[in-house]
Amino acid sequence: DVKVTQSSRYLVKRTGEKVFLECVQDMDHENMFWYRQDPGLGLRLIYFSYDVKMKEKGDIPEGYSVSREKKERFSLILESASTNQTSMYLCASSFPTDYSNQPQHFGDGTRLSIL
Amino acid sequence: AQTVTQSQPEMSVQEAETVTLSCTYDTSESDYYLFWYKQPPSRQMILVIRQEAYKQQNATENRFSVNFQKAAKSFSLKISDSQLGDAAMYFCAYRSGGNQFYFGTGTSLTVIP
């Protein structure tokens, strides 16, 4: 089974801090994604990566950056955390477009609170 | 960007009864894939069922089945013999030939004992 592991289930940080959320997958997936999940808004894509060192902006990239130095690891960075970034963050991975019938696989999520 | 709409923010069903969750999508593509995901409270999002647009036959997985209407761009999920463990947030998702998946806003399903 595919395993997507997020480094923390719960995280509390202060405004202005630089925050790192880590995600690791073990299925050799080319694609990795970071979503933000808020009630009533569903999943909104922050960034995704289709290869090492490659990234593309999603729908809400402002205030975030990402890093993918190795195929299995995709990091989300909040450059200067703000209270409006309090949310649930989901990491996902999938095979590329040649396997479009394959679903995404998700981590458990990180519930981030910015005080 | 593709649009996926789930018009029912909340639904409830009696245990052992049947419930249908609706999903519509907007696309100009002819070849694409549709998915239903389940997210139990404080637990991981998992795949429930998938449908390839080129297949006319509706997908079925045990108590879960879909009603796929390609012309109407509709993809509803039917849960038969509902169980307490079916209580969750359900998300409909779309993928065409690209890398991105597009999600609806979710339907929260309550199962009443």
XYZ file of C-alpha atoms in Angstrom:
228
model
C 0.000 0.000 0.000
C 1.035 3.552 -0.681
C 2.104 5.426 2.385
C 2.188 9.198 2.551
C 3.590 10.439 5.826
C 3.287 13.956 7.142
C 5.737 14.909 9.860
C 3.207 16.294 12.358
C -0.484 15.753 13.073
C -0.781 18.912 15.146
C 1.446 21.987 15.165
C 1.215 25.292 17.010
C 3.356 28.224 15.912
C 3.467 31.970 16.431
C 2.915 34.730 13.914
C 6.037 35.665 12.024
C 7.691 32.284 12.479
C 9.015 30.321 9.519
C 7.156 27.009 9.472
C 8.124 23.803 7.701
C 5.674 21.010 6.932
C 7.260 17.829 5.672
C 5.783 15.046 3.562
C 7.324 11.759 2.461
C 5.872 9.100 0.144
C 7.149 5.599 -0.455
C 5.568 4.702 -3.810
C 8.011 6.411 -6.165
C 5.288 8.812 -7.305
C 6.418 11.595 -9.599
C 3.690 14.009 -8.518
C 3.278 15.498 -5.077
C 0.783 18.076 -3.875
C 0.048 20.383 -0.954
C -3.548 21.318 -0.226
C -5.188 23.460 2.351
C -8.549 22.266 3.707
C -10.991 24.701 5.308
C -14.663 24.108 6.201
C -16.962 24.923 3.315
C -14.075 25.507 0.923
C -12.998 21.945 0.264
C -9.421 21.297 -0.811
C -7.522 24.159 -2.339
C -4.248 23.491 -4.104
C -1.286 25.478 -2.821
C 1.563 24.005 -4.894
C 2.366 20.825 -6.699
C 5.512 19.248 -8.037
C 5.817 16.862 -10.974
C 9.524 16.140 -10.625
C 12.512 16.809 -8.412
C 13.218 20.538 -8.185
C 10.133 21.276 -10.305
C 7.105 23.063 -8.892
C 3.998 24.806 -10.073
C 1.717 27.228 -8.273
C -1.756 26.129 -7.431
C -4.759 28.282 -6.624
C -3.518 29.869 -3.390
C 0.316 30.071 -3.382
C 0.616 33.448 -1.677
C 2.541 33.241 1.574
C 3.837 29.741 0.845
C 6.818 28.181 -0.869
C 7.840 24.572 -1.474
C 10.939 22.492 -1.837
C 11.501 19.159 -3.524
C 15.113 18.090 -3.387
C 14.380 14.359 -3.458
C 11.651 12.471 -5.268
C 10.077 11.100 -2.106
C 10.006 14.326 -0.096
C 7.969 17.500 -0.593
C 8.136 20.333 1.912
C 5.743 23.222 2.401
C 7.168 26.398 3.877
C 5.277 29.255 5.446
C 7.771 32.076 5.097
C 6.264 34.268 7.837
C 3.283 32.587 9.445
C 0.090 34.583 9.869
C -3.134 33.778 11.723
C -5.045 33.380 8.448
C -2.840 30.402 7.664
C -4.377 28.437 10.531
C -5.815 25.430 8.738
C -5.582 21.717 7.946
C -2.809 20.953 5.449
C -2.934 17.808 3.348
C -0.110 16.294 1.357
C -0.844 13.931 -1.522
C 1.049 12.028 -4.184
C 0.172 10.364 -7.474
C 1.542 8.928 -10.667
C 1.892 11.306 -13.625
C -0.436 11.890 -16.560
C 0.350 8.577 -18.237
C -1.568 7.000 -15.370
C -4.475 9.411 -15.140
C -6.859 6.714 -13.932
C -4.824 6.376 -10.749
C -5.992 8.338 -7.712
C -4.085 10.557 -5.374
C -2.965 9.133 -2.058
C -3.144 11.344 0.992
C -1.305 11.768 4.251
C -3.084 12.086 7.588
C -2.975 15.873 7.486
C -1.347 18.487 9.715
C -3.611 20.727 11.742
C -1.651 23.952 12.022
C -2.563 26.713 14.455
C -0.893 30.103 14.233
C -1.209 32.151 17.415
C -9.652 25.496 -14.228
C -12.182 22.735 -14.034
C -15.106 23.161 -11.655
C -16.516 20.436 -9.432
C -19.719 21.179 -7.540
C -21.174 19.343 -4.577
C -24.448 21.078 -3.826
C -25.210 19.236 -0.572
C -22.993 20.495 2.286
C -24.651 18.064 4.711
C -26.665 14.880 4.376
C -28.034 12.361 6.837
C -29.241 8.802 6.493
C -30.718 6.187 8.781
C -28.563 3.180 9.412
C -29.275 0.423 6.840
C -30.920 2.877 4.432
C -29.625 4.179 1.104
C -28.298 7.663 0.449
C -27.140 9.437 -2.713
C -24.562 12.210 -2.758
C -24.528 14.445 -5.810
C -21.636 15.850 -7.806
C -21.533 17.804 -11.040
C -18.535 19.020 -12.967
C -17.703 21.315 -15.811
C -15.320 20.254 -18.548
C -14.758 20.443 -22.277
C -12.622 17.297 -22.239
C -13.931 13.991 -23.558
C -11.508 11.760 -21.700
C -11.217 12.122 -17.940
C -11.496 10.338 -14.619
C -13.755 10.844 -11.646
C -13.211 9.821 -8.056
C -15.061 9.783 -4.756
C -12.980 10.105 -1.614
C -14.019 9.549 2.002
C -12.504 11.453 4.907
C -13.614 10.101 8.310
C -13.308 12.490 11.276
C -9.639 13.074 12.109
C -8.588 10.330 9.733
C -6.930 9.950 6.380
C -8.691 10.646 3.094
C -9.142 7.404 1.197
C -10.440 6.471 -2.243
C -13.947 5.026 -2.319
C -14.580 4.521 -6.013
C -13.401 5.703 -9.440
C -14.969 6.001 -12.885
C -13.348 6.339 -16.284
C -15.348 8.650 -18.561
C -14.949 6.349 -21.574
C -16.702 3.525 -19.724
C -20.468 3.504 -19.996
C -20.892 1.014 -17.184
C -21.246 2.542 -13.740
C -18.547 1.583 -11.252
C -19.452 -0.473 -8.199
C -17.467 -1.326 -5.072
C -19.457 -3.435 -2.620
C -22.087 -1.112 -1.071
C -20.850 1.896 -3.048
C -21.915 2.607 -6.600
C -22.001 5.599 -8.909
C -24.526 6.985 -11.340
C -22.394 8.493 -14.087
C -24.267 10.648 -16.593
C -21.642 11.933 -19.034
C -23.931 14.171 -21.070
C -25.260 15.804 -17.927
C -21.765 15.934 -16.384
C -23.094 14.308 -13.254
C -21.385 11.775 -10.996
C -23.405 10.802 -7.941
C -22.418 8.331 -5.240
C -24.935 5.852 -3.845
C -24.284 4.203 -0.500
C -26.505 1.209 0.172
C -27.167 -0.387 3.565
C -25.530 2.563 5.311
C -23.367 1.760 8.316
C -22.170 3.916 11.208
C -18.659 3.717 9.787
C -19.828 5.487 6.631
C -20.112 8.751 8.556
C -17.513 11.043 7.002
C -16.871 13.933 4.680
C -17.139 12.831 1.049
C -15.305 14.606 -1.748
C -15.861 14.283 -5.450
C -12.762 14.801 -7.631
C -11.991 15.151 -11.340
C -8.821 14.531 -13.294
C -8.280 14.944 -17.028
C -4.999 14.254 -18.788
C -3.090 16.735 -16.681
C -1.381 16.442 -13.349
C -3.997 18.257 -11.318
C -7.006 16.942 -9.492
C -10.013 19.200 -8.907
C -12.140 18.703 -5.829
C -15.628 19.677 -4.778
C -16.312 21.366 -1.453
C -17.433 18.143 0.184
C -20.585 16.635 1.687
C -20.692 15.783 5.367
C -22.619 12.541 5.857
C -24.200 11.687 9.205
C -25.467 8.168 9.832
C -28.293 7.985 12.371
C -28.460 4.792 14.459
